[in-house]
Amino acid sequence: MIATVSNTTPQRLVVAVGGNATHPEDIRGTTAEQEQIAARTARALLPLVQAAHEIVVTHGNGPVVGKILLRQYYAREHVPPMRLDVCVAHSQGGIGHLLMQGLEDELARAGDARRVACVITRVAVNAEDEAFQHPRKPIGPFFTADKAEELHRALGWNMVEDSGRGWRYVVPSPKPREILDLELIAGLAAQGIVVIAAGGGGIPMVLRADGSYSGVPAVIDKDMTSALLANRLGIETLLILTAVSRVAVNYRKSDQRELDTVTASELAGHLKAGEFAEGSMGPKIEAALKFLAGGGTRAIIASIDEALPAIEGRAGTQVVAG
Amino acid sequence: MIATVSNTTPQRLVVAVGGNATHPEDIRGTTAEQEQIAARTARALLPLVQAAHEIVVTHGNGPVVGKILLRQYYAREHVPPMRLDVCVAHSQGGIGHLLMQGLEDELARAGDARRVACVITRVAVNAEDEAFQHPRKPIGPFFTADKAEELHRALGWNMVEDSGRGWRYVVPSPKPREILDLELIAGLAAQGIVVIAAGGGGIPMVLRADGSYSGVPAVIDKDMTSALLANRLGIETLLILTAVSRVAVNYRKSDQRELDTVTASELAGHLKAGEFAEGSMGPKIEAALKFLAGGGTRAIIASIDEALPAIEGRAGTQVVAG
């Protein structure tokens, strides 16, 4: 490994936090529990917020959308379900509210008058994206085979068996093409406002024949959207925060090896060799590579507990051009 | 009636639209139906957006929160319910998404490059507000007496009999005190961005002992919040759009009289005399009076179908100082 990483803290930053950063892993989770987790996430993000002049925080929404879907399921005979793009919009509001409060509390405790904003963010996808023909992204909880059958009949959900743990609803996960609310995010971030944006990968929209946009039932990978957002903002550093401290090859084998600094071409080789689990580390690796290919300088995949050392080049897996 | 109204179109405007402006009156309503209604609302708002340099659009959320509550009810044994402030945040995301798209479509059709933003908005209320001791605001659908009893037992909901139509869940509706995201809204509006803000009256927050804020289970009247927002923005004109063309006294009596231009003191007299239904026209009248008392010049209550003539002084009820 010959690549080197600057140890200066970047002034402009996009940080992507997981859907579990505001919600317990388990599908349960009261509002009070979510607030505690949002507060913990905000504490982890505070040093980044204080270090960067411009910072945009994106977040996943898996557990929250999972609960929205479950509620829609149990109420299906009484209340019409919302289309999936509207579910994503709901999750942006709810998670944004809790995360915004967590961040403002941390800033206030640190005596920092910086403000936080949460903007509803729509992201264009291609109506011809092959994902619409082949829905493969599992969302929401696991169901038994019988229940899966019933859900398919009652709500038209595509169900697939997932990792031996049960059946899950799968939806299209098209690639993000444009951040429709980019100018808004850019303007706020440039003013020094901490921007929470593109929650859950953004509200998926497709271009209609008349040139306008329409929401579609899909979800966009939040790391892919974060990579595109950082590219479009001309931001050189993308930090993807997750539950593990580094990307590993030969994962869970006797010769498991954690990557500290790695070039894009080396990492692409590992990806091609099938080193990374689809739906888990895989999309993060793809997002990191996409970001570098789109003009980014450094993508970091790190644990949320090591956010500051990670951007200082002292923790996490640092992916650089080459 | 000696008050006169300027017939020049205001350059700065807060417009409050009802919760039904993006959702059918009835509790059902698919996403496709909601999109159609949002498009209709956007068509009605377009001339205002084109006339005003600064415009902030607020909206109610009654039917959407009603459906969220129903889903929570039917899923209550499987998914923990969200606290009411989180439900409001969800509704801001969902309604904002649909209304934003409707407005951008209309602007695009008119060849107008103006952008629309939806910002999650929190509003501080007083923890000592008497509303917390006396929840009186009905939200969500009507239930039978038996179901009301069950809801009270299962979810702790306060239920009251409403207008002979059944039982409803009642929640505290404290007065709005501060718009916590005011600077954000002001900055965006000043740039000419059409701002969708304070949906559902805003996410209710109270100040904690340590100086930070926390969400609380309540809803804030959207017209009262709109009045406060317009006052704080120093905007002189507040337009409250509803389903009727004018405020009426002796409502539904043989001598019913519609008000065209009315002074605040005259209107306050009618309010005191019990002319306006609580939970219906009453809060709009209170909001109009509050707005004028807080420095506003003109509050207009008008039909959404007459939005432009209303701000031109040719339709609706025009409330002026005096």
JSON list of N, CA, C and O in Angstrom, two decimals, chain A residues 85-101:
[
{"chain": "A", "resi": 85, "resn": "ASP", "atom": "N", "xyz": [-42.48, 6.34, -2.13]},
{"chain": "A", "resi": 85, "resn": "ASP", "atom": "CA", "xyz": [-41.79, 7.64, -2.09]},
{"chain": "A", "resi": 85, "resn": "ASP", "atom": "C", "xyz": [-42.35, 8.53, -0.97]},
{"chain": "A", "resi": 85, "resn": "ASP", "atom": "O", "xyz": [-41.60, 9.31, -0.37]},
{"chain": "A", "resi": 86, "resn": "VAL", "atom": "N", "xyz": [-43.65, 8.40, -0.71]},
{"chain": "A", "resi": 86, "resn": "VAL", "atom": "CA", "xyz": [-44.25, 9.19, 0.37]},
{"chain": "A", "resi": 86, "resn": "VAL", "atom": "C", "xyz": [-43.78, 8.66, 1.73]},
{"chain": "A", "resi": 86, "resn": "VAL", "atom": "O", "xyz": [-43.51, 9.43, 2.66]},
{"chain": "A", "resi": 87, "resn": "CYS", "atom": "N", "xyz": [-43.62, 7.33, 1.83]},
{"chain": "A", "resi": 87, "resn": "CYS", "atom": "CA", "xyz": [-43.05, 6.75, 3.06]},
{"chain": "A", "resi": 87, "resn": "CYS", "atom": "C", "xyz": [-41.65, 7.31, 3.31]},
{"chain": "A", "resi": 87, "resn": "CYS", "atom": "O", "xyz": [-41.30, 7.64, 4.45]},
{"chain": "A", "resi": 88, "resn": "VAL", "atom": "N", "xyz": [-40.84, 7.40, 2.26]},
{"chain": "A", "resi": 88, "resn": "VAL", "atom": "CA", "xyz": [-39.49, 7.95, 2.40]},
{"chain": "A", "resi": 88, "resn": "VAL", "atom": "C", "xyz": [-39.57, 9.40, 2.87]},
{"chain": "A", "resi": 88, "resn": "VAL", "atom": "O", "xyz": [-38.82, 9.83, 3.77]},
{"chain": "A", "resi": 89, "resn": "ALA", "atom": "N", "xyz": [-40.49, 10.16, 2.28]},
{"chain": "A", "resi": 89, "resn": "ALA", "atom": "CA", "xyz": [-40.66, 11.57, 2.68]},
{"chain": "A", "resi": 89, "resn": "ALA", "atom": "C", "xyz": [-41.03, 11.67, 4.16]},
{"chain": "A", "resi": 89, "resn": "ALA", "atom": "O", "xyz": [-40.51, 12.52, 4.90]},
{"chain": "A", "resi": 90, "resn": "HIS", "atom": "N", "xyz": [-41.93, 10.79, 4.61]},
{"chain": "A", "resi": 90, "resn": "HIS", "atom": "CA", "xyz": [-42.29, 10.76, 6.04]},
{"chain": "A", "resi": 90, "resn": "HIS", "atom": "C", "xyz": [-41.04, 10.51, 6.88]},
{"chain": "A", "resi": 90, "resn": "HIS", "atom": "O", "xyz": [-40.81, 11.16, 7.90]},
{"chain": "A", "resi": 91, "resn": "SER", "atom": "N", "xyz": [-40.24, 9.53, 6.46]},
{"chain": "A", "resi": 91, "resn": "SER", "atom": "CA", "xyz": [-39.05, 9.19, 7.27]},
{"chain": "A", "resi": 91, "resn": "SER", "atom": "C", "xyz": [-38.05, 10.34, 7.28]},
{"chain": "A", "resi": 91, "resn": "SER", "atom": "O", "xyz": [-37.37, 10.55, 8.29]},
{"chain": "A", "resi": 92, "resn": "GLN", "atom": "N", "xyz": [-37.95, 11.10, 6.20]},
{"chain": "A", "resi": 92, "resn": "GLN", "atom": "CA", "xyz": [-37.05, 12.27, 6.21]},
{"chain": "A", "resi": 92, "resn": "GLN", "atom": "C", "xyz": [-37.49, 13.27, 7.27]},
{"chain": "A", "resi": 92, "resn": "GLN", "atom": "O", "xyz": [-36.66, 13.83, 7.99]},
{"chain": "A", "resi": 93, "resn": "GLY", "atom": "N", "xyz": [-38.82, 13.48, 7.36]},
{"chain": "A", "resi": 93, "resn": "GLY", "atom": "CA", "xyz": [-39.32, 14.41, 8.37]},
{"chain": "A", "resi": 93, "resn": "GLY", "atom": "C", "xyz": [-39.06, 13.93, 9.78]},
{"chain": "A", "resi": 93, "resn": "GLY", "atom": "O", "xyz": [-38.53, 14.66, 10.63]},
{"chain": "A", "resi": 94, "resn": "GLY", "atom": "N", "xyz": [-39.40, 12.68, 10.04]},
{"chain": "A", "resi": 94, "resn": "GLY", "atom": "CA", "xyz": [-39.29, 12.15, 11.41]},
{"chain": "A", "resi": 94, "resn": "GLY", "atom": "C", "xyz": [-37.85, 12.02, 11.88]},
{"chain": "A", "resi": 94, "resn": "GLY", "atom": "O", "xyz": [-37.50, 12.45, 12.98]},
{"chain": "A", "resi": 95, "resn": "ILE", "atom": "N", "xyz": [-36.99, 11.44, 11.03]},
{"chain": "A", "resi": 95, "resn": "ILE", "atom": "CA", "xyz": [-35.59, 11.26, 11.42]},
{"chain": "A", "resi": 95, "resn": "ILE", "atom": "C", "xyz": [-34.90, 12.62, 11.48]},
{"chain": "A", "resi": 95, "resn": "ILE", "atom": "O", "xyz": [-34.11, 12.90, 12.39]},
{"chain": "A", "resi": 96, "resn": "GLY", "atom": "N", "xyz": [-35.21, 13.47, 10.49]},
{"chain": "A", "resi": 96, "resn": "GLY", "atom": "CA", "xyz": [-34.61, 14.81, 10.47]},
{"chain": "A", "resi": 96, "resn": "GLY", "atom": "C", "xyz": [-34.91, 15.58, 11.75]},
{"chain": "A", "resi": 96, "resn": "GLY", "atom": "O", "xyz": [-34.02, 16.21, 12.33]},
{"chain": "A", "resi": 97, "resn": "HIS", "atom": "N", "xyz": [-36.15, 15.51, 12.18]},
{"chain": "A", "resi": 97, "resn": "HIS", "atom": "CA", "xyz": [-36.57, 16.18, 13.42]},
{"chain": "A", "resi": 97, "resn": "HIS", "atom": "C", "xyz": [-35.71, 15.73, 14.60]},
{"chain": "A", "resi": 97, "resn": "HIS", "atom": "O", "xyz": [-35.14, 16.55, 15.33]},
{"chain": "A", "resi": 98, "resn": "LEU", "atom": "N", "xyz": [-35.55, 14.43, 14.78]},
{"chain": "A", "resi": 98, "resn": "LEU", "atom": "CA", "xyz": [-34.81, 13.91, 15.94]},
{"chain": "A", "resi": 98, "resn": "LEU", "atom": "C", "xyz": [-33.31, 14.19, 15.82]},
{"chain": "A", "resi": 98, "resn": "LEU", "atom": "O", "xyz": [-32.65, 14.56, 16.79]},
{"chain": "A", "resi": 99, "resn": "LEU", "atom": "N", "xyz": [-32.77, 14.03, 14.62]},
{"chain": "A", "resi": 99, "resn": "LEU", "atom": "CA", "xyz": [-31.33, 14.23, 14.43]},
{"chain": "A", "resi": 99, "resn": "LEU", "atom": "C", "xyz": [-30.97, 15.72, 14.53]},
{"chain": "A", "resi": 99, "resn": "LEU", "atom": "O", "xyz": [-29.94, 16.09, 15.12]},
{"chain": "A", "resi": 100, "resn": "MET", "atom": "N", "xyz": [-31.85, 16.55, 13.99]},
{"chain": "A", "resi": 100, "resn": "MET", "atom": "CA", "xyz": [-31.65, 18.01, 14.07]},
{"chain": "A", "resi": 100, "resn": "MET", "atom": "C", "xyz": [-31.62, 18.44, 15.53]},
{"chain": "A", "resi": 100, "resn": "MET", "atom": "O", "xyz": [-30.74, 19.21, 15.94]},
{"chain": "A", "resi": 101, "resn": "GLN", "atom": "N", "xyz": [-32.55, 17.90, 16.31]},
{"chain": "A", "resi": 101, "resn": "GLN", "atom": "CA", "xyz": [-32.58, 18.28, 17.72]},
{"chain": "A", "resi": 101, "resn": "GLN", "atom": "C", "xyz": [-31.34, 17.80, 18.45]},
{"chain": "A", "resi": 101, "resn": "GLN", "atom": "O", "xyz": [-30.74, 18.52, 19.24]}
]
